[in-house]
DNA sequence: ATTACATGTAATCGATTTGATTACAAGTTG
DNA sequence: CAACTTGTAATCAAATCGATTACATGTAAT
């Protein structure tokens, strides 16, 4: 099991739009850097747009950021691209036997812990600004 | 995306073995409470056994805990049933374009954050003892 | 208005994983 | 030997992922 790479692709897209801000970031251009299909990129761009992270317009080439990168967190992207639903990171087995003391209580006993674990993971994503990611990239390129 | 219910089933199995400690916890008995197929239960039992959490013997009905429940954490079960590999909770998109400054650095820029997020989640699981789960169940049954 | 190119989106495909199930080898007990 | 267990492989339908094709719709320039 792994969380879909839509999240890392989404982050890639946003970082590239920023770094290419003086150019035109079309789906084809982005696809070339991500190394993926332009249609898939457009699908993810649609999600980022719906979440208010980028601006794109039908027929007009290129996407722009709708917010400062310092106002976008990894959690924003994670929520935007729908990789994990609220409180559904962990699956609970369904229909445990209600006639067994364990079966009829196990879900309620486990669920709060699963929920807390998911929230702890999401909290880390919330504390990472996309600005950090771009800075890391520019550092590695000795541009900063 | 969701983490396999093998984890919640594993927890269920361990809790039930404890609560049924004076009885015989065969795969069929456990399957009846979990409401799953005995062969699947045996598969998970095999993983728990391999991880040193339970004792089972071919031909002999019933599983016993190999440790005190206060010495078993949710993380132990999580590792035992192989639901998520180390550092692989999040997928990174493969083969980003090495000729693009973003493409050739994005994986290294993202990976530490993904890793930290996964570890934070696992840390929560580590802090939950199966003893807590059993206590919750018994509380709800007014047995304690 | 026609051409060229963009985004938006639906449909399809192979690969992988999950959970369910059957089947059977091998061990144990009476 | 008979009846039961665990261990394990094989199979199956369903779900999901990422890749791809196809095309409707929108924009802009000639």
XYZ file of C-alpha atoms (C1' of nucleotides) in Angstrom:
348
model
C 0.000 0.000 0.000
C 1.172 3.462 -0.849
C -0.383 6.864 -1.039
C -0.801 7.858 -4.677
C 2.017 9.747 -6.346
C -0.546 12.392 -7.263
C 0.720 14.159 -4.158
C 4.344 14.261 -5.252
C 3.279 15.185 -8.776
C 1.137 17.990 -7.400
C 4.076 19.332 -5.431
C 6.274 19.037 -8.510
C 3.769 20.985 -10.581
C 3.490 23.820 -8.077
C 7.252 24.072 -7.618
C 7.826 24.148 -11.343
C 5.186 26.802 -11.967
C 6.978 28.944 -9.415
C 10.465 28.386 -10.777
C 9.210 28.877 -14.326
C 7.129 31.893 -13.365
C 8.479 34.008 -16.198
C 7.625 31.334 -18.749
C 4.472 29.519 -19.785
C 3.669 26.417 -17.764
C 1.378 24.475 -20.074
C 0.314 20.934 -19.282
C 2.700 19.728 -21.950
C 5.602 21.651 -20.468
C 4.830 20.347 -16.984
C 4.391 16.810 -18.311
C 7.863 16.994 -19.806
C 9.434 17.699 -16.442
C 7.303 15.282 -14.455
C 7.687 12.694 -17.204
C 4.046 11.842 -17.354
C 1.107 12.132 -19.696
C -0.241 15.649 -20.303
C -3.798 14.448 -19.705
C -2.845 13.180 -16.277
C -1.159 16.473 -15.534
C -4.291 18.335 -16.571
C -6.342 16.128 -14.292
C -4.143 17.006 -11.339
C -4.086 20.657 -12.413
C -7.855 20.546 -12.291
C -7.717 19.389 -8.686
C -5.211 22.074 -7.753
C -7.400 24.651 -9.446
C -10.510 23.449 -7.654
C -8.620 23.787 -4.367
C -7.713 27.371 -5.190
C -3.996 26.726 -5.489
C -3.504 27.642 -9.154
C -5.221 29.587 -11.874
C -5.816 27.968 -15.229
C -8.175 28.931 -18.015
C -9.602 26.787 -20.791
C -7.918 27.488 -24.086
C -5.234 29.678 -22.540
C -1.823 28.090 -22.199
C -0.126 28.114 -18.829
C -0.942 27.918 -15.170
C -0.118 30.463 -12.487
C -0.044 30.137 -8.742
C -3.143 31.500 -7.052
C -1.307 31.998 -3.747
C 2.185 32.690 -2.542
C 4.140 29.479 -2.093
C 4.656 30.514 1.514
C 0.883 30.228 1.903
C 0.677 26.714 0.508
C 1.494 23.686 2.641
C 2.006 20.078 1.669
C -1.250 19.378 3.477
C -3.049 21.753 1.114
C -1.774 19.753 -1.841
C -2.547 16.462 -0.099
C -6.132 17.577 0.446
C -6.375 18.977 -3.065
C -5.375 15.803 -4.849
C -7.581 13.557 -2.761
C -5.082 10.865 -1.910
C -6.517 10.006 1.497
C -9.977 10.709 2.848
C -10.557 12.065 6.331
C -10.242 9.322 8.897
C -9.721 6.682 6.233
C -5.985 6.198 6.176
C -6.488 2.904 7.979
C -9.123 0.406 6.938
C -11.205 -1.257 9.612
C -12.364 -4.779 8.833
C -16.090 -4.776 8.241
C -18.869 -6.620 10.011
C -17.058 -8.111 12.980
C -19.351 -10.452 14.864
C -21.732 -8.462 17.104
C -22.323 -11.516 19.265
C -18.718 -11.524 20.415
C -17.610 -9.014 23.068
C -14.508 -8.280 21.027
C -16.311 -8.192 17.706
C -18.898 -5.690 18.851
C -16.368 -3.284 20.396
C -13.188 -3.596 18.406
C -13.948 -0.893 15.875
C -14.755 1.720 18.487
C -11.708 0.686 20.468
C -9.313 1.005 17.553
C -10.702 3.923 15.602
C -9.543 6.773 17.877
C -5.955 5.558 17.686
C -6.031 5.211 13.910
C -7.502 8.660 13.681
C -4.799 10.126 15.917
C -2.081 8.443 13.859
C -3.468 9.863 10.641
C -3.734 13.339 12.133
C -0.126 13.201 13.343
C 1.011 12.390 9.829
C -1.071 15.190 8.362
C 0.253 17.624 10.937
C 3.765 17.101 9.607
C 2.576 17.835 6.079
C 0.852 20.942 7.345
C 4.129 22.273 8.696
C 5.908 22.068 5.356
C 5.496 25.079 3.117
C 6.040 24.632 -0.591
C 8.403 27.540 -0.253
C 10.705 25.147 1.622
C 10.638 22.673 -1.222
C 11.499 25.307 -3.814
C 14.273 26.642 -1.626
C 15.748 23.148 -1.322
C 15.686 22.733 -5.072
C 17.327 26.073 -5.720
C 19.935 25.316 -3.073
C 20.823 22.058 -4.717
C 21.188 23.878 -8.008
C 23.410 26.508 -6.358
C 21.014 29.182 -7.531
C 20.687 30.476 -4.017
C -6.028 4.678 -0.730
C -6.242 2.916 2.574
C -3.916 0.827 4.666
C -5.011 -2.798 4.571
C -7.412 -4.012 7.227
C -4.867 -6.714 8.035
C -3.771 -4.330 10.767
C -7.172 -4.066 12.409
C -7.702 -7.798 11.986
C -4.330 -8.464 13.611
C -5.274 -6.301 16.563
C -8.630 -8.055 16.792
C -6.946 -11.454 16.827
C -4.526 -10.528 19.586
C -7.219 -8.931 21.722
C -9.462 -11.934 21.343
C -6.719 -14.420 22.188
C -6.191 -12.462 25.395
C -9.827 -12.204 26.351
C -10.364 -15.868 25.470
C -7.177 -16.931 27.215
C -8.881 -19.714 29.112
C -10.365 -21.132 25.921
C -8.956 -22.409 22.634
C -8.416 -19.739 19.987
C -8.365 -21.737 16.785
C -8.370 -20.031 13.397
C -11.997 -21.026 13.021
C -12.954 -19.519 16.363
C -11.107 -16.296 15.555
C -12.621 -16.191 12.074
C -16.074 -16.341 13.614
C -15.454 -13.209 15.642
C -13.628 -11.305 12.925
C -16.165 -12.500 10.385
C -13.618 -13.549 7.830
C -12.297 -16.670 6.227
C -10.279 -19.029 8.454
C -7.556 -19.301 5.808
C -7.105 -15.550 5.844
C -6.948 -15.601 9.622
C -4.295 -18.296 9.468
C -2.311 -16.199 7.037
C -2.342 -13.263 9.422
C -1.641 -15.586 12.348
C 1.409 -16.738 10.426
C 2.629 -13.150 10.213
C 2.014 -12.559 13.917
C 3.841 -15.765 14.705
C 6.793 -14.824 12.518
C 6.969 -11.511 14.366
C 7.096 -13.319 17.699
C 3.754 -12.041 18.926
C 1.906 -15.344 19.213
C 2.658 -19.032 19.506
C 0.952 -21.466 17.196
C 1.847 -25.034 16.331
C 0.894 -27.084 13.281
C -1.804 -29.555 14.077
C -2.441 -28.156 17.531
C -5.565 -26.077 17.890
C -5.300 -22.625 19.390
C -2.948 -19.697 19.522
C -1.432 -18.138 22.618
C 0.189 -14.774 23.106
C 3.977 -14.945 23.076
C 4.270 -11.704 25.043
C 2.311 -9.752 27.569
C -0.169 -7.424 25.893
C 1.527 -4.571 27.728
C 4.638 -5.431 25.725
C 2.903 -5.322 22.352
C 2.220 -2.027 20.604
C 0.085 -1.258 17.582
C 3.334 -0.562 15.764
C 4.453 -4.143 16.422
C 1.306 -5.423 14.773
C 1.624 -2.909 11.944
C 5.157 -4.114 11.239
C 4.121 -7.741 11.618
C 1.348 -7.666 9.068
C 3.337 -5.759 6.496
C 0.825 -3.123 5.589
C 3.334 -0.365 4.831
C 7.004 -0.695 4.008
C 9.639 1.537 5.575
C 9.679 4.904 3.915
C 7.070 3.861 1.403
C 3.877 5.300 2.803
C 4.024 7.969 0.115
C 4.782 7.164 -3.503
C 7.197 9.367 -5.375
C 6.529 9.685 -9.094
C 9.237 7.880 -11.005
C 11.694 9.138 -13.584
C 11.172 12.883 -13.393
C 13.127 14.610 -16.142
C 16.813 14.899 -15.140
C 17.294 17.725 -17.619
C 14.959 19.961 -15.646
C 16.224 21.633 -12.466
C 12.992 20.697 -10.727
C 12.855 17.201 -12.183
C 16.340 16.289 -11.069
C 15.901 17.537 -7.495
C 12.269 17.081 -6.609
C 12.564 13.589 -5.174
C 15.386 14.504 -2.825
C 13.552 17.669 -1.848
C 10.320 15.882 -0.988
C 11.473 12.585 0.432
C 12.632 13.803 3.887
C 9.243 15.359 4.554
C 7.353 12.262 3.468
C 9.602 10.190 5.647
C 9.029 12.452 8.653
C 5.273 12.306 8.135
C 5.295 8.528 8.027
C 7.436 8.335 11.158
C 5.084 10.657 13.022
C 2.186 8.388 12.189
C 4.118 5.304 13.262
C 5.146 6.985 16.486
C 1.505 7.280 17.488
C 0.978 3.588 16.839
C 4.064 2.833 18.890
C 2.552 4.591 21.883
C -0.571 2.450 21.923
C -0.265 -0.800 23.818
C -2.667 -3.590 22.976
C -3.371 -3.624 26.679
C -5.139 -0.290 26.134
C -7.333 -1.762 23.437
C -8.356 -4.710 25.582
C -9.050 -2.421 28.501
C -11.313 -0.279 26.304
C -13.219 -3.342 25.186
C -13.686 -4.635 28.715
C -14.754 -1.190 29.863
C -17.398 -1.011 27.196
C -18.643 -4.402 28.279
C -18.700 -3.261 31.924
C -16.443 -6.148 32.806
C -13.991 -3.794 34.428
C -14.062 32.394 -39.964
C -10.582 29.196 -40.246
C -6.403 27.287 -38.335
C -3.573 26.016 -34.580
C -3.154 25.025 -30.102
C -4.727 25.064 -25.295
C -7.623 23.057 -21.341
C -11.277 19.837 -19.590
C -12.879 15.328 -19.263
C -14.523 10.761 -20.334
C -13.253 6.091 -21.646
C -10.198 2.418 -21.907
C -6.219 -0.571 -20.679
C -2.686 -3.442 -18.084
C -0.704 -3.998 -13.633
C -1.158 -4.404 -8.821
C -3.437 -5.135 -4.446
C -7.182 -6.606 -1.494
C -10.049 -9.750 0.581
C -12.701 -14.230 -0.210
C -12.496 -18.785 -1.194
C -11.118 -23.513 -2.349
C -7.992 -27.043 -1.963
C -4.676 -29.795 -0.021
C -0.240 -31.140 2.301
C 1.389 -31.964 6.820
C 1.134 -32.264 11.894
C -1.470 -33.954 16.221
C -4.564 -36.454 19.070
C -7.434 -40.150 20.521
C -6.901 -44.904 11.171
C -10.159 -40.940 11.752
C -11.009 -36.365 12.824
C -9.205 -32.418 13.618
C -5.765 -28.685 13.253
C -2.170 -25.398 11.016
C 0.368 -23.940 6.849
C 0.270 -22.529 2.257
C -0.541 -22.243 -2.607
C -3.813 -21.132 -6.213
C -7.625 -18.797 -7.915
C -11.115 -15.114 -8.370
C -13.771 -10.634 -8.457
C -13.354 -5.967 -7.248
C -10.867 -1.735 -6.660
C -7.252 1.452 -7.685
C -3.320 3.414 -10.103
C -1.018 5.413 -13.740
C -0.836 5.579 -18.974
C -3.042 6.545 -22.934
C -6.341 7.850 -26.553
C -9.922 10.627 -27.994
C -12.568 14.485 -28.333
C -15.477 18.514 -26.861
C -14.708 23.162 -25.689
C -12.271 27.538 -25.387
C -8.805 31.160 -27.174
C -6.078 33.742 -30.271
C -3.842 34.936 -34.513
C -3.998 35.202 -39.281
